[in-house]
Amino acid sequence: MLTRSWPLVIALLAIMAPSVGYAQVVEEDETEILQPIPRGKEPTKHPELGEVVKRVLVLTNGFREEEKLEPVEVNAELRKAAQYFADYMARTSRFGHKADGQTPADRAKKFGYEYCIVAENLADAYNSEGFTTEELAREFVDGWKASPGHRRNMLDPDVTETAVVVAEGKTSGYLFAVQMFGRPKSMAMEFTIANESEITVEYKMGDRRLTLAPRHARTHQVCRHSDLAFRWTDAEGKDRLVEPASGDRFVVTQEGENLLLRKE
């Protein structure tokens, strides 16, 4: 088997230094409670909600195609999660990603979606005159496209699956849309780094600085292609970007004061 080696130098780390890892996540909980709107005249326009869903999917994939991204396919488990939450908001008039006390990831997992990535867009709409099917679909999609966070979900290059559900609040008259995106756990990408030297080594993945103790190995499972890379400091003190393929194994060995990295 062919191997490749790169000379490396390690600075600021002593032999047998401790190995430390960090992780963090930030979550926010904002919920709106929508008040019922007194009915005047009955709306003159009535959207077909099933057709609205189909149109939202078409518009979303059209948007992704414009940005040179692959289309997303409907997933049955994500659809169950979206249906549950759209119905919940329609029934309670509570609007927000944690309106039911759960996160989008909680709901996805509850309905059987083992996720690597999960994201959610929400929208509500009201018009005393009602909406046509096309008007409502574009109301939701154009609103998401105009919002940086929602737009980012729609154009996430690493998601592969989606689900859209629209439900009507019988009391409030509001229409609620849930759009979920996901990448299943089965599509996680992974590579391994094994440190066979007697020196604690340091490397970077994205903004994270990681260390690996002597005679230890670490397997990274990543959900995004942008994370399937790491950086070493080379002999000239410059960062060297290493872009492994899923399934790769890298081994660190030692020659004198230098470390060598090879791919098996």
C-alpha positions in Angstrom: 0.0 0.0 0.0 1.4 3.4 -1.0 1.9 5.9 1.8 2.6 9.6 1.9 4.6 11.4 4.6 5.0 15.1 5.5 7.6 16.5 7.9 6.0 18.2 10.8 7.2 20.3 13.8 5.3 20.6 17.1 5.7 23.8 19.1 4.5 24.7 22.6 3.6 21.1 23.6 5.7 19.0 26.0 6.0 15.2 26.0 3.1 13.7 27.8 1.1 16.9 27.9 -2.6 16.4 28.7 -5.0 15.9 25.9 -8.0 18.3 26.0 -11.1 18.6 23.9 -13.9 21.2 23.9 -17.4 21.4 22.5 -20.1 24.0 22.7 -23.6 24.7 21.5 -25.9 27.7 21.9 -29.7 27.4 21.9 -32.3 30.1 22.2 -36.0 29.8 23.1 -38.3 32.4 21.6 -42.0 31.7 21.3 -44.9 33.9 20.0 -48.5 33.3 21.1 -50.8 34.5 18.3 -54.2 35.8 19.3 -57.3 34.7 17.4 -58.4 37.3 14.8 -62.1 38.2 14.8 -63.6 36.9 11.6 -65.2 39.4 9.3 -66.2 38.3 5.8 -65.1 34.8 4.8 -61.9 34.8 2.7 -62.6 34.8 -1.0 -59.4 32.8 -1.8 -58.7 29.3 -0.4 -55.4 27.6 -1.0 -55.1 23.9 -1.5 -52.6 23.1 1.3 -51.3 19.8 -0.3 -50.6 21.7 -3.5 -48.9 24.5 -1.5 -46.5 21.9 0.0 -45.6 20.6 -3.5 -45.1 24.1 -4.8 -42.8 25.0 -1.8 -40.7 21.9 -2.6 -40.4 22.9 -6.3 -39.5 26.5 -5.5 -36.9 25.4 -2.9 -35.2 23.0 -5.2 -35.3 25.6 -7.9 -33.6 28.0 -5.6 -30.9 25.4 -4.8 -30.4 24.7 -8.5 -29.9 28.4 -9.2 -27.1 28.3 -6.6 -25.5 25.1 -8.2 -26.6 22.9 -5.3 -28.1 19.4 -5.4 -31.9 19.1 -4.8 -33.3 17.7 -1.5 -35.6 14.7 -1.4 -38.6 14.3 0.8 -38.0 12.1 3.9 -40.9 10.3 5.5 -39.7 10.6 9.1 -38.9 14.3 8.7 -42.4 14.7 7.3 -44.0 13.1 10.4 -42.0 15.5 12.6 -43.1 18.5 10.5 -46.7 17.4 10.4 -46.8 17.0 14.2 -45.4 20.5 14.8 -47.4 22.3 12.2 -50.6 20.7 13.7 -49.4 21.7 17.2 -48.9 25.4 16.2 -52.2 25.5 14.3 -54.0 24.0 17.4 -52.3 26.2 20.1 -51.4 29.3 18.2 -47.9 29.0 19.8 -45.2 29.9 17.2 -41.5 29.2 17.7 -38.9 26.5 17.3 -39.4 25.4 20.9 -43.1 26.2 21.1 -43.9 22.6 22.3 -40.9 22.4 24.7 -38.8 20.5 22.2 -36.1 21.3 19.7 -36.3 20.5 16.0 -33.7 17.8 16.6 -35.9 16.4 19.4 -38.9 16.2 17.1 -36.9 14.6 14.3 -35.5 11.9 16.6 -38.9 11.3 18.2 -40.3 10.4 14.8 -37.4 8.1 13.9 -35.0 10.4 12.0 -31.4 9.6 13.1 -29.8 12.8 12.0 -26.3 14.1 11.3 -27.7 17.5 10.5 -31.2 18.8 11.1 -32.6 22.3 10.5 -36.0 23.9 10.5 -37.7 26.9 8.9 -41.0 28.2 10.3 -43.5 30.7 8.9 -47.0 31.9 9.6 -49.2 33.9 7.3 -52.6 35.6 7.5 -54.7 37.6 5.0 -58.3 38.4 5.5 -58.9 37.8 1.8 -57.1 34.5 1.9 -54.4 33.3 -0.5 -54.4 31.4 -3.7 -52.2 28.3 -3.7 -49.4 30.0 -5.6 -49.6 33.1 -3.5 -49.2 31.2 -0.2 -46.3 29.1 -1.5 -44.5 32.2 -2.6 -45.3 34.0 0.6 -43.5 31.3 2.6 -40.6 30.8 0.2 -39.9 34.4 -0.5 -40.0 35.2 3.2 -37.5 32.5 3.9 -35.2 33.6 1.1 -35.2 37.2 2.4 -34.1 36.1 5.9 -30.3 35.3 6.2 -30.8 32.4 8.7 -33.7 30.7 6.8 -31.9 31.3 3.4 -28.8 29.6 4.9 -30.9 26.5 5.7 -32.4 26.4 2.2 -29.0 26.6 0.7 -27.1 24.3 3.0 -24.9 22.3 0.7 -24.7 19.4 3.2 -28.4 18.6 3.7 -29.9 16.0 1.4 -33.5 15.6 2.7 -36.4 17.7 3.5 -40.1 17.8 4.4 -42.7 20.6 4.2 -46.1 20.7 5.9 -48.7 23.5 6.1 -51.5 23.6 8.6 -54.4 26.0 9.2 -55.4 27.3 12.6 -59.1 27.0 12.7 -59.5 29.5 15.5 -56.9 32.1 14.6 -57.1 31.9 10.8 -53.3 31.8 10.6 -51.5 29.3 8.3 -48.4 27.7 9.7 -45.6 26.2 7.6 -42.8 23.9 8.8 -39.9 23.2 6.5 -37.3 20.8 7.8 -33.9 19.8 6.3 -31.7 16.9 7.2 -28.7 14.8 6.5 -29.0 11.3 8.0 -26.5 9.8 10.4 -25.8 7.1 7.8 -24.2 9.8 5.7 -21.7 11.0 8.3 -18.1 11.1 7.0 -15.3 9.9 9.1 -11.5 9.7 9.3 -9.0 8.6 11.9 -5.8 10.1 13.2 -3.5 7.7 15.2 -0.6 9.2 17.2 2.2 6.5 17.4 4.8 9.0 18.5 5.8 9.9 22.1 4.8 13.5 21.7 1.3 15.0 22.2 0.4 16.4 18.8 -1.7 19.4 17.9 -3.9 20.0 14.9 -6.9 22.2 13.9 -10.3 21.5 12.4 -12.0 24.6 11.4 -11.8 27.0 14.4 -11.1 24.2 16.8 -7.6 23.5 18.1 -7.2 19.8 19.2 -4.5 17.7 20.8 -3.9 14.0 20.7 -1.9 12.2 23.4 0.9 9.8 22.6 -0.2 6.3 21.6 -3.8 7.4 21.2 -6.1 7.6 18.2 -9.2 9.6 17.5 -11.9 9.1 14.9 -13.7 12.1 13.6 -17.3 11.7 12.4 -18.3 14.9 10.6 -21.5 16.0 9.0 -20.2 18.7 6.7 -17.7 18.4 3.9 -16.2 21.7 5.1 -15.2 19.9 8.3 -13.5 17.0 6.5 -10.1 18.7 6.7 -7.5 19.4 9.3 -4.3 21.5 9.6 -0.8 20.7 10.7 2.1 23.0 11.2 4.9 22.1 8.8 8.7 22.4 9.3 8.6 26.0 8.1 6.0 26.9 10.7 3.2 27.2 8.1 -0.2 25.5 8.3 -0.6 22.6 5.9 -4.2 21.8 5.0 -4.9 18.1 4.8 -8.2 17.1 3.1 -8.9 13.4 3.8 -11.6 11.3 2.1 -14.1 9.6 4.3 -12.6 6.4 5.6 -9.0 7.6 5.5 -6.6 6.8 8.4 -3.6 9.0 9.2 -0.7 7.9 11.3 1.8 10.2 13.1 5.3 8.8 13.7 8.4 10.4 15.0 12.0 10.8 13.6 14.2 12.6 16.1 12.5 15.9 16.8 10.4 15.8 13.7 7.0 14.2 13.3 5.8 12.5 10.1 2.3 12.1 8.9 1.4 9.4 6.6 -1.9 8.2 5.1 -2.6 4.4 5.1 
